[in-house]
Every structure is written in C-alpha cells, then in structure tokens.
Amino acid sequence: MSIHVAVIGCGGMGRSHLNGYKADPRAHIVGVADQSEEAARKAATDYNVPFYTTDINALLDRPGLQAVSVVTPNHTHIDVTPKVAARGIHALCEKPLALSVEDARRMIDAASRGKAILAVGHVLRFAPPIAEVHRMARSGELGRVVNFYVLRMGTASAFLALSWGRERRTLGGLVRTLNCHEIDVLRWIAGEITHVRAEMAHLMVEGIDYEDVAWMAFTFEGGALGLIGQNLVHYLGNHYYEIMGTEATVRFRTSGPITVAGKDRKATERPTSDRVAVHEQIRCFLDSVEAGRVVAPLADGVEGLKGLAIIDAAYRSAETGMKERVVW
C-alpha cells in the first residue's frame, strides 16, 4: 500500500521526518512546505519531491494526500495542525503538541471532527534503550518502580540559532519544549503523575526570556517519587536516566547500552539496537494511517495534552512555591 505523505516545515527536524519517510517503502512523499521558499525548494530537490510551496493550503490540496508531518515552530502548531485535520488528513505533530492545554484540546477536537489521526512526536518512546526499559517495566523485571532521576544538561546554542527560539511566547520555555520528552517517557514507564514541585530560574544565558535552570520533583499515582534536572548552563553536556524498582535499577541514555543491577548489586551491561528513533516513529505513524487509529507506542493527542498539563503544574509550582496538583 502506497501512502501519500507530506512534510510541513523543512528545517533540521523536518528533514529527519523526510529521512524517515524515505526509509519506509510505503511512503510516497508528494510535497513539502515551509515559510521559506528556499528551504522548501532545497528539501524538494534533496529528497526528489515533486512539489514545494510556502502556502500550506496549496500543499493540503494535493490530490490523494493522506498524512502530514507538522514540523513547524512550536507556537504555530495550533494554527497548522487543525488545518490538516479539517481536511481529514492524518497528522503527526512535533512536540510539544501546543503551548497550552487549551490549544491542545482544540487540536484534539479538530482531529475528531475531521475523523483524522492526531499523533505527537514523542520520539524517545522509540529510542532503543527507552523501549527496552519500558519492556522491562511491563514484564515485571524492574518490580514496582519507586524512584527515578533524570539529568538533561547542555547549552542554549540550538535555541539561540532559531529565529523563534529566544522567546517564551514562541518556544514555550525550556521545560515545555524539552522536558515534555522526559515527562512522556516517565509516564509511559511508571504511570500517571499527580503532583509536581518545581524551582526554575533564568540565571545566565543572555538573549532568552525564559528559564535556563529547572528542577522538578514528581509524585506518581502509585506513590513513586522522581526528579528531573534540566539546564542550559552546562558546557560539557549530560543526559541520562536512572530508574529504581523493587527488583532492579537501570541506568541508561537515549542511545547505547543499558546498565542493570539486581538485588545482588552486580551491574551488567545490555546492548540495544542501533535503530533510528525517528525512523521507527515514522514507521509507527504509517502503521497508524493503515489501521485508522494511533498504534502503540506512538503517542496520541491525549497523551500530548496530559504531558502539557504536568508541565503547566510545574510552571505554577515555580510561581507559587507550592506543590501543585496536575489537572487536565
């Protein structure tokens, strides 16, 4: 079955989606769009795509178009994705789904009215180490998850390079644009988060108007506790996870081997595959288009909304200094 697809947004992540479609023989890329005509033209040339435009409606008018990746600046998701859904075209929207829970709900409603799939690009579900830890949790190998710890640290260079990456109104803030990944991973592995306590500050990075350091403590439905540390002030960079269960502890990154220790406290390394997470996500999106529903482990719009509700609670906590309940 050939699935006619298109990509809106031809920057670095848009090209990752194009690579994913090129890697799947079911996908026939019929067009690309970008606000920059040069970027759209170059993507069309590089990927041998027959049509490019700066007009989203012109792209959506392409005959037989079935599915679209929305890979545009964060603040534009609410404008672009409902236009896709209104045509009955299935959408894979990059994370964060929106900049507010209210906008996410509008996007979900638009997809429902258009009888279209709405999926969210929580791509770390497809990272081989994370997929393996999810399997371990579901199989009982970890036992009951009781604690987790995540560090994600680096610099602001990627955001400063984006025309829309310097302001909260367009990016959404550091936690909303990056930690939506970690929060989705932890919900997927450990269950729902009920409360958040957060501290955030803008301490060092010039040229941005949002937090560059954040710490968030989470309480889960089952009683587990966890912590995420995130910043843009770490010149060496670091990104890793530790999850502790009653039967085993695991330490891992988004690629490479997993370190596992059981009750004997002997650490062993387990290799993981070298599959490309974005390609696996695109494959699952195409599976979903064929099935007419979002196929696991792809995240749907409701999953994206729940993550945003947790992030909203974190921002509220940073303002009030209080532990905040998650509401969606």
Short mmCIF file of C-alpha atoms in Angstrom, two decimals:
data_model
loop_
_atom_site.label_atom_id
_atom_site.label_comp_id
_atom_site.label_asym_id
_atom_site.label_seq_id
_atom_site.Cartn_x
_atom_site.Cartn_y
_atom_site.Cartn_z
CA MET A 1 0.00 0.00 0.00
CA SER A 2 1.38 3.40 -1.00
CA ILE A 3 0.63 6.20 1.48
CA HIS A 4 0.79 9.74 0.14
CA VAL A 5 2.55 11.94 2.70
CA ALA A 6 3.87 15.48 3.02
CA VAL A 7 6.01 17.44 5.45
CA ILE A 8 5.28 20.97 6.65
CA GLY A 9 8.48 22.53 7.97
CA CYS A 10 11.78 21.83 6.23
CA GLY A 11 14.29 22.63 8.98
CA GLY A 12 16.52 20.08 10.67
CA MET A 13 13.71 18.10 12.30
CA GLY A 14 11.59 18.28 9.15
CA ARG A 15 14.46 16.68 7.27
CA SER A 16 14.60 13.95 9.90
CA HIS A 17 10.95 13.19 9.12
CA LEU A 18 11.72 13.19 5.40
CA ASN A 19 14.54 10.71 6.03
CA GLY A 20 12.09 8.53 7.93
CA TYR A 21 9.58 8.55 5.09
CA LYS A 22 12.32 7.80 2.57
CA ALA A 23 13.32 4.79 4.67
CA ASP A 24 9.81 3.27 4.51
CA PRO A 25 8.75 1.84 1.12
CA ARG A 26 5.08 2.54 1.86
CA ALA A 27 5.59 6.31 1.89
CA HIS A 28 5.25 8.39 -1.27
CA ILE A 29 6.24 11.99 -0.49
CA VAL A 30 4.03 14.22 -2.64
CA GLY A 31 5.06 17.63 -1.34
CA VAL A 32 6.78 19.83 1.22
CA ALA A 33 6.02 23.29 2.58
CA ASP A 34 7.98 25.87 4.53
CA GLN A 35 7.62 29.58 5.23
CA SER A 36 11.00 29.94 3.49
CA GLU A 37 10.72 29.25 -0.23
CA GLU A 38 14.44 28.50 -0.36
CA ALA A 39 14.16 25.87 2.40
CA ALA A 40 11.16 24.26 0.71
CA ARG A 41 12.87 24.23 -2.69
CA LYS A 42 16.07 22.74 -1.30
CA ALA A 43 14.20 20.00 0.56
CA ALA A 44 12.22 19.15 -2.58
CA THR A 45 15.45 18.93 -4.57
CA ASP A 46 17.37 16.95 -1.96
CA TYR A 47 14.58 14.40 -1.44
CA ASN A 48 13.29 14.28 -5.03
CA VAL A 49 9.86 15.61 -4.03
CA PRO A 50 7.69 16.79 -6.95
CA PHE A 51 6.02 19.79 -5.26
CA TYR A 52 7.07 22.53 -2.86
CA THR A 53 5.33 25.66 -1.64
CA THR A 54 5.14 28.33 1.04
CA ASP A 55 1.33 28.00 1.05
CA ILE A 56 0.09 25.30 3.43
CA ASN A 57 -3.34 25.21 1.82
CA ALA A 58 -1.78 24.57 -1.59
CA LEU A 59 0.06 21.60 -0.11
CA LEU A 60 -3.07 20.25 1.56
CA ASP A 61 -4.87 20.49 -1.80
CA ARG A 62 -2.52 17.91 -3.33
CA PRO A 63 -4.62 15.05 -4.73
CA GLY A 64 -4.71 11.93 -2.59
CA LEU A 65 -2.74 13.38 0.33
CA GLN A 66 -3.31 11.11 3.34
CA ALA A 67 -0.84 12.06 6.06
CA VAL A 68 1.30 15.03 7.07
CA SER A 69 4.15 15.66 9.48
CA VAL A 70 3.80 19.08 11.12
CA VAL A 71 7.36 20.17 11.95
CA THR A 72 6.89 23.92 12.33
CA PRO A 73 7.83 26.29 15.18
CA ASN A 74 6.15 25.38 18.46
CA HIS A 75 3.76 28.34 18.56
CA THR A 76 2.41 27.58 15.07
CA HIS A 77 1.21 24.03 15.81
CA ILE A 78 -2.19 25.38 16.89
CA ASP A 79 -2.60 27.16 13.54
CA VAL A 80 -1.25 24.45 11.24
CA THR A 81 -2.47 21.15 12.69
CA PRO A 82 -6.22 21.95 12.77
CA LYS A 83 -6.00 22.93 9.08
CA VAL A 84 -4.57 19.49 8.35
CA ALA A 85 -7.20 17.71 10.43
CA ALA A 86 -10.07 19.71 8.91
CA ARG A 87 -9.24 18.09 5.55
CA GLY A 88 -9.45 14.62 7.10
CA ILE A 89 -5.67 14.27 6.70
CA HIS A 90 -3.82 12.39 9.43
CA ALA A 91 -1.24 14.46 11.35
CA LEU A 92 1.97 13.68 13.18
CA CYS A 93 2.67 16.91 15.07
CA GLU A 94 6.09 17.50 16.57
CA LYS A 95 6.34 18.01 20.30
CA PRO A 96 5.26 19.94 22.25
CA LEU A 97 1.79 19.42 20.84
CA ALA A 98 0.87 23.01 21.77
CA LEU A 99 1.86 25.79 24.14
CA SER A 100 -1.21 25.33 26.35
CA VAL A 101 -3.61 22.60 27.42
CA GLU A 102 -6.45 24.62 25.94
CA ASP A 103 -4.82 24.72 22.50
CA ALA A 104 -4.04 21.00 22.71
CA ARG A 105 -7.70 20.31 23.43
CA ARG A 106 -8.69 22.40 20.39
CA MET A 107 -6.33 20.34 18.23
CA ILE A 108 -7.75 17.07 19.55
CA ASP A 109 -11.28 18.31 18.86
CA ALA A 110 -10.32 19.34 15.32
CA ALA A 111 -8.92 15.88 14.62
CA SER A 112 -12.06 14.27 16.00
CA ARG A 113 -14.29 16.43 13.81
CA GLY A 114 -12.15 15.68 10.76
CA LYS A 115 -12.06 11.95 11.57
CA ALA A 116 -8.27 12.18 11.38
CA ILE A 117 -5.49 10.68 13.48
CA LEU A 118 -3.59 13.13 15.68
CA ALA A 119 -0.22 11.79 16.84
CA VAL A 120 2.52 13.60 18.74
CA GLY A 121 6.26 13.34 18.10
CA HIS A 122 7.31 11.96 21.48
CA VAL A 123 10.12 10.22 19.67
CA LEU A 124 12.02 8.98 22.73
CA ARG A 125 9.47 6.16 23.06
CA PHE A 126 11.25 4.73 20.01
CA ALA A 127 14.80 5.15 21.30
CA PRO A 128 16.04 1.54 21.71
CA PRO A 129 17.22 1.86 25.35
CA ILE A 130 13.96 3.50 26.42
CA ALA A 131 11.86 0.95 24.55
CA GLU A 132 13.79 -1.81 26.32
CA VAL A 133 13.32 -0.27 29.77
CA HIS A 134 9.60 0.06 29.03
CA ARG A 135 9.54 -3.66 28.18
CA MET A 136 11.38 -4.45 31.42
CA ALA A 137 8.88 -2.43 33.44
CA ARG A 138 5.88 -4.07 31.79
CA SER A 139 7.32 -7.58 32.18
CA GLY A 140 7.87 -7.08 35.92
CA GLU A 141 11.65 -7.30 35.65
CA LEU A 142 12.05 -3.96 37.44
CA GLY A 143 9.46 -4.81 40.05
CA ARG A 144 7.45 -1.84 41.29
CA VAL A 145 9.01 1.45 40.17
CA VAL A 146 9.68 3.55 43.27
CA ASN A 147 12.08 6.30 42.19
CA PHE A 148 13.66 7.92 39.16
CA TYR A 149 16.25 10.55 38.41
CA VAL A 150 16.84 12.35 35.11
CA LEU A 151 19.53 14.87 34.20
CA ARG A 152 19.39 16.78 30.93
CA MET A 153 22.02 19.48 30.72
CA GLY A 154 23.62 21.44 27.90
CA THR A 155 23.80 24.92 26.40
CA ALA A 156 21.38 27.25 24.65
CA SER A 157 23.17 27.24 21.29
CA ALA A 158 20.42 25.33 19.47
CA PHE A 159 17.72 27.70 20.72
CA LEU A 160 19.74 30.84 20.02
CA ALA A 161 20.18 29.67 16.42
CA LEU A 162 16.40 29.59 15.88
CA SER A 163 14.54 32.76 14.93
CA TRP A 164 11.73 31.61 17.25
CA GLY A 165 13.92 30.02 19.95
CA ARG A 166 14.63 33.07 22.12
CA GLU A 167 11.14 33.96 23.38
CA ARG A 168 8.72 32.13 25.65
CA ARG A 169 5.77 33.19 23.51
CA THR A 170 7.13 31.23 20.51
CA LEU A 171 9.25 28.46 22.06
CA GLY A 172 7.12 27.89 25.16
CA GLY A 173 10.01 27.88 27.63
CA LEU A 174 12.80 25.40 28.32
CA VAL A 175 10.72 22.91 30.31
CA ARG A 176 7.83 22.91 27.85
CA THR A 177 9.97 22.42 24.75
CA LEU A 178 12.48 19.87 26.12
CA ASN A 179 11.18 18.19 29.26
CA CYS A 180 7.97 17.20 27.51
CA HIS A 181 10.23 14.34 26.30
CA GLU A 182 11.33 13.16 29.74
CA ILE A 183 7.87 13.57 31.25
CA ASP A 184 6.36 11.47 28.47
CA VAL A 185 9.00 8.76 28.94
CA LEU A 186 8.43 8.60 32.68
CA ARG A 187 4.64 8.49 32.35
CA TRP A 188 4.99 5.75 29.74
CA ILE A 189 7.20 3.67 32.03
CA ALA A 190 5.99 4.49 35.56
CA GLY A 191 2.37 5.67 35.20
CA GLU A 192 0.48 8.89 35.80
CA ILE A 193 1.97 11.88 37.61
CA THR A 194 -0.37 13.50 40.14
CA HIS A 195 1.67 16.33 41.73
CA VAL A 196 4.69 18.50 40.88
CA ARG A 197 7.03 20.70 42.91
CA ALA A 198 9.34 22.89 40.82
CA GLU A 199 12.02 25.55 41.02
CA MET A 200 13.02 27.49 37.90
CA ALA A 201 15.24 30.49 37.24
CA HIS A 202 16.87 32.50 34.46
CA LEU A 203 20.42 32.80 35.76
CA MET A 204 22.98 33.03 32.99
CA VAL A 205 22.04 32.72 29.32
CA GLU A 206 21.73 36.04 27.51
CA GLY A 207 19.28 36.55 24.67
CA ILE A 208 16.40 34.45 26.04
CA ASP A 209 13.43 35.43 28.23
CA TYR A 210 12.70 32.05 29.86
CA GLU A 211 14.24 29.73 32.45
CA ASP A 212 17.72 28.31 31.86
CA VAL A 213 17.74 26.16 35.03
CA ALA A 214 14.88 23.98 36.29
CA TRP A 215 14.40 21.26 38.90
CA MET A 216 11.13 19.35 39.18
CA ALA A 217 10.02 16.76 41.74
CA PHE A 218 7.13 14.45 40.80
CA THR A 219 4.69 12.24 42.69
CA PHE A 220 3.11 9.32 40.82
CA GLU A 221 -0.27 7.66 41.37
CA GLY A 222 1.38 4.57 42.80
CA GLY A 223 3.45 6.62 45.24
CA ALA A 224 6.74 6.66 43.31
CA LEU A 225 8.84 9.81 43.50
CA GLY A 226 11.15 11.30 40.93
CA LEU A 227 13.30 14.24 39.94
CA ILE A 228 14.22 15.94 36.66
CA GLY A 229 17.09 18.40 36.47
CA GLN A 230 17.35 20.50 33.30
CA ASN A 231 19.58 23.41 32.36
CA LEU A 232 21.21 25.39 29.57
CA VAL A 233 24.35 26.29 31.55
CA HIS A 234 26.36 23.04 31.30
CA TYR A 235 29.29 23.36 28.89
CA LEU A 236 30.10 19.63 28.96
CA GLY A 237 26.53 18.42 28.44
CA ASN A 238 24.90 15.37 30.01
CA HIS A 239 21.66 13.46 29.55
CA TYR A 240 20.84 10.25 31.37
CA TYR A 241 18.12 8.41 33.28
CA GLU A 242 18.11 6.22 36.38
CA ILE A 243 15.01 4.24 37.32
CA MET A 244 14.83 2.27 40.54
CA GLY A 245 12.42 -0.60 41.07
CA THR A 246 11.95 -3.11 43.85
CA GLU A 247 13.70 -5.79 41.76
CA ALA A 248 16.25 -3.87 39.70
CA THR A 249 17.86 -0.50 38.99
CA VAL A 250 18.57 0.67 35.44
CA ARG A 251 20.79 3.47 34.17
CA PHE A 252 20.57 4.48 30.52
CA ARG A 253 20.79 7.21 27.92
CA THR A 254 18.76 7.70 24.76
CA SER A 255 21.20 5.50 22.82
CA GLY A 256 23.73 2.82 23.67
CA PRO A 257 23.68 0.05 26.28
CA ILE A 258 21.59 -0.19 29.45
CA THR A 259 23.26 -0.81 32.81
CA VAL A 260 21.20 -3.11 35.04
CA ALA A 261 21.74 -4.15 38.66
CA GLY A 262 19.53 -6.52 40.65
CA LYS A 263 19.34 -7.29 44.35
CA ASP A 264 22.82 -8.82 44.19
CA ARG A 265 24.08 -5.30 43.28
CA LYS A 266 26.10 -6.69 40.35
CA ALA A 267 25.98 -4.33 37.37
CA THR A 268 25.74 -5.75 33.87
CA GLU A 269 25.50 -4.00 30.51
CA ARG A 270 22.88 -4.94 27.97
CA PRO A 271 23.35 -3.84 24.37
CA THR A 272 20.48 -2.25 22.49
CA SER A 273 19.84 -1.94 18.79
CA ASP A 274 21.04 0.89 16.56
CA ARG A 275 17.59 1.57 15.12
CA VAL A 276 16.94 5.25 14.35
CA ALA A 277 14.20 6.51 16.67
CA VAL A 278 12.68 8.99 14.20
CA HIS A 279 12.51 6.31 11.51
CA GLU A 280 10.75 3.96 13.94
CA GLN A 281 8.30 6.71 14.85
CA ILE A 282 7.51 7.36 11.18
CA ARG A 283 7.04 3.62 10.62
CA CYS A 284 4.56 3.51 13.51
CA PHE A 285 2.74 6.59 12.16
CA LEU A 286 2.34 4.87 8.79
CA ASP A 287 1.11 1.75 10.62
CA SER A 288 -1.44 4.01 12.30
CA VAL A 289 -2.58 5.51 9.00
CA GLU A 290 -3.14 1.99 7.67
CA ALA A 291 -5.01 0.96 10.83
CA GLY A 292 -7.10 4.14 11.03
CA ARG A 293 -6.09 4.67 14.67
CA VAL A 294 -2.98 5.55 16.64
CA VAL A 295 -0.95 2.36 17.10
CA ALA A 296 1.20 1.97 20.23
CA PRO A 297 3.76 3.07 21.17
CA LEU A 298 3.03 6.21 19.13
CA ALA A 299 1.63 8.94 21.41
CA ASP A 300 -1.79 10.34 20.54
CA GLY A 301 -3.15 13.83 21.16
CA VAL A 302 -4.47 12.98 24.61
CA GLU A 303 -1.01 11.78 25.67
CA GLY A 304 0.42 15.06 24.43
CA LEU A 305 -2.22 17.01 26.36
CA LYS A 306 -1.50 15.12 29.60
CA GLY A 307 2.18 15.95 29.33
CA LEU A 308 1.34 19.63 28.86
CA ALA A 309 -0.89 19.55 31.95
CA ILE A 310 2.04 18.25 34.02
CA ILE A 311 4.28 20.99 32.62
CA ASP A 312 1.64 23.63 33.42
CA ALA A 313 1.59 22.34 37.01
CA ALA A 314 5.39 22.66 37.12
CA TYR A 315 5.25 26.28 35.95
CA ARG A 316 2.52 27.03 38.50
CA SER A 317 4.64 25.50 41.25
CA ALA A 318 7.65 27.59 40.24
CA GLU A 319 5.47 30.70 40.62
CA THR A 320 3.64 29.78 43.84
CA GLY A 321 6.44 27.92 45.62
CA MET A 322 3.91 25.20 46.41
CA LYS A 323 3.40 21.59 45.38
CA GLU A 324 0.79 21.66 42.61
CA ARG A 325 -1.76 19.05 41.57
CA VAL A 326 -1.89 18.02 37.91
CA VAL A 327 -5.24 18.86 36.29
CA TRP A 328 -6.40 18.10 32.77
#
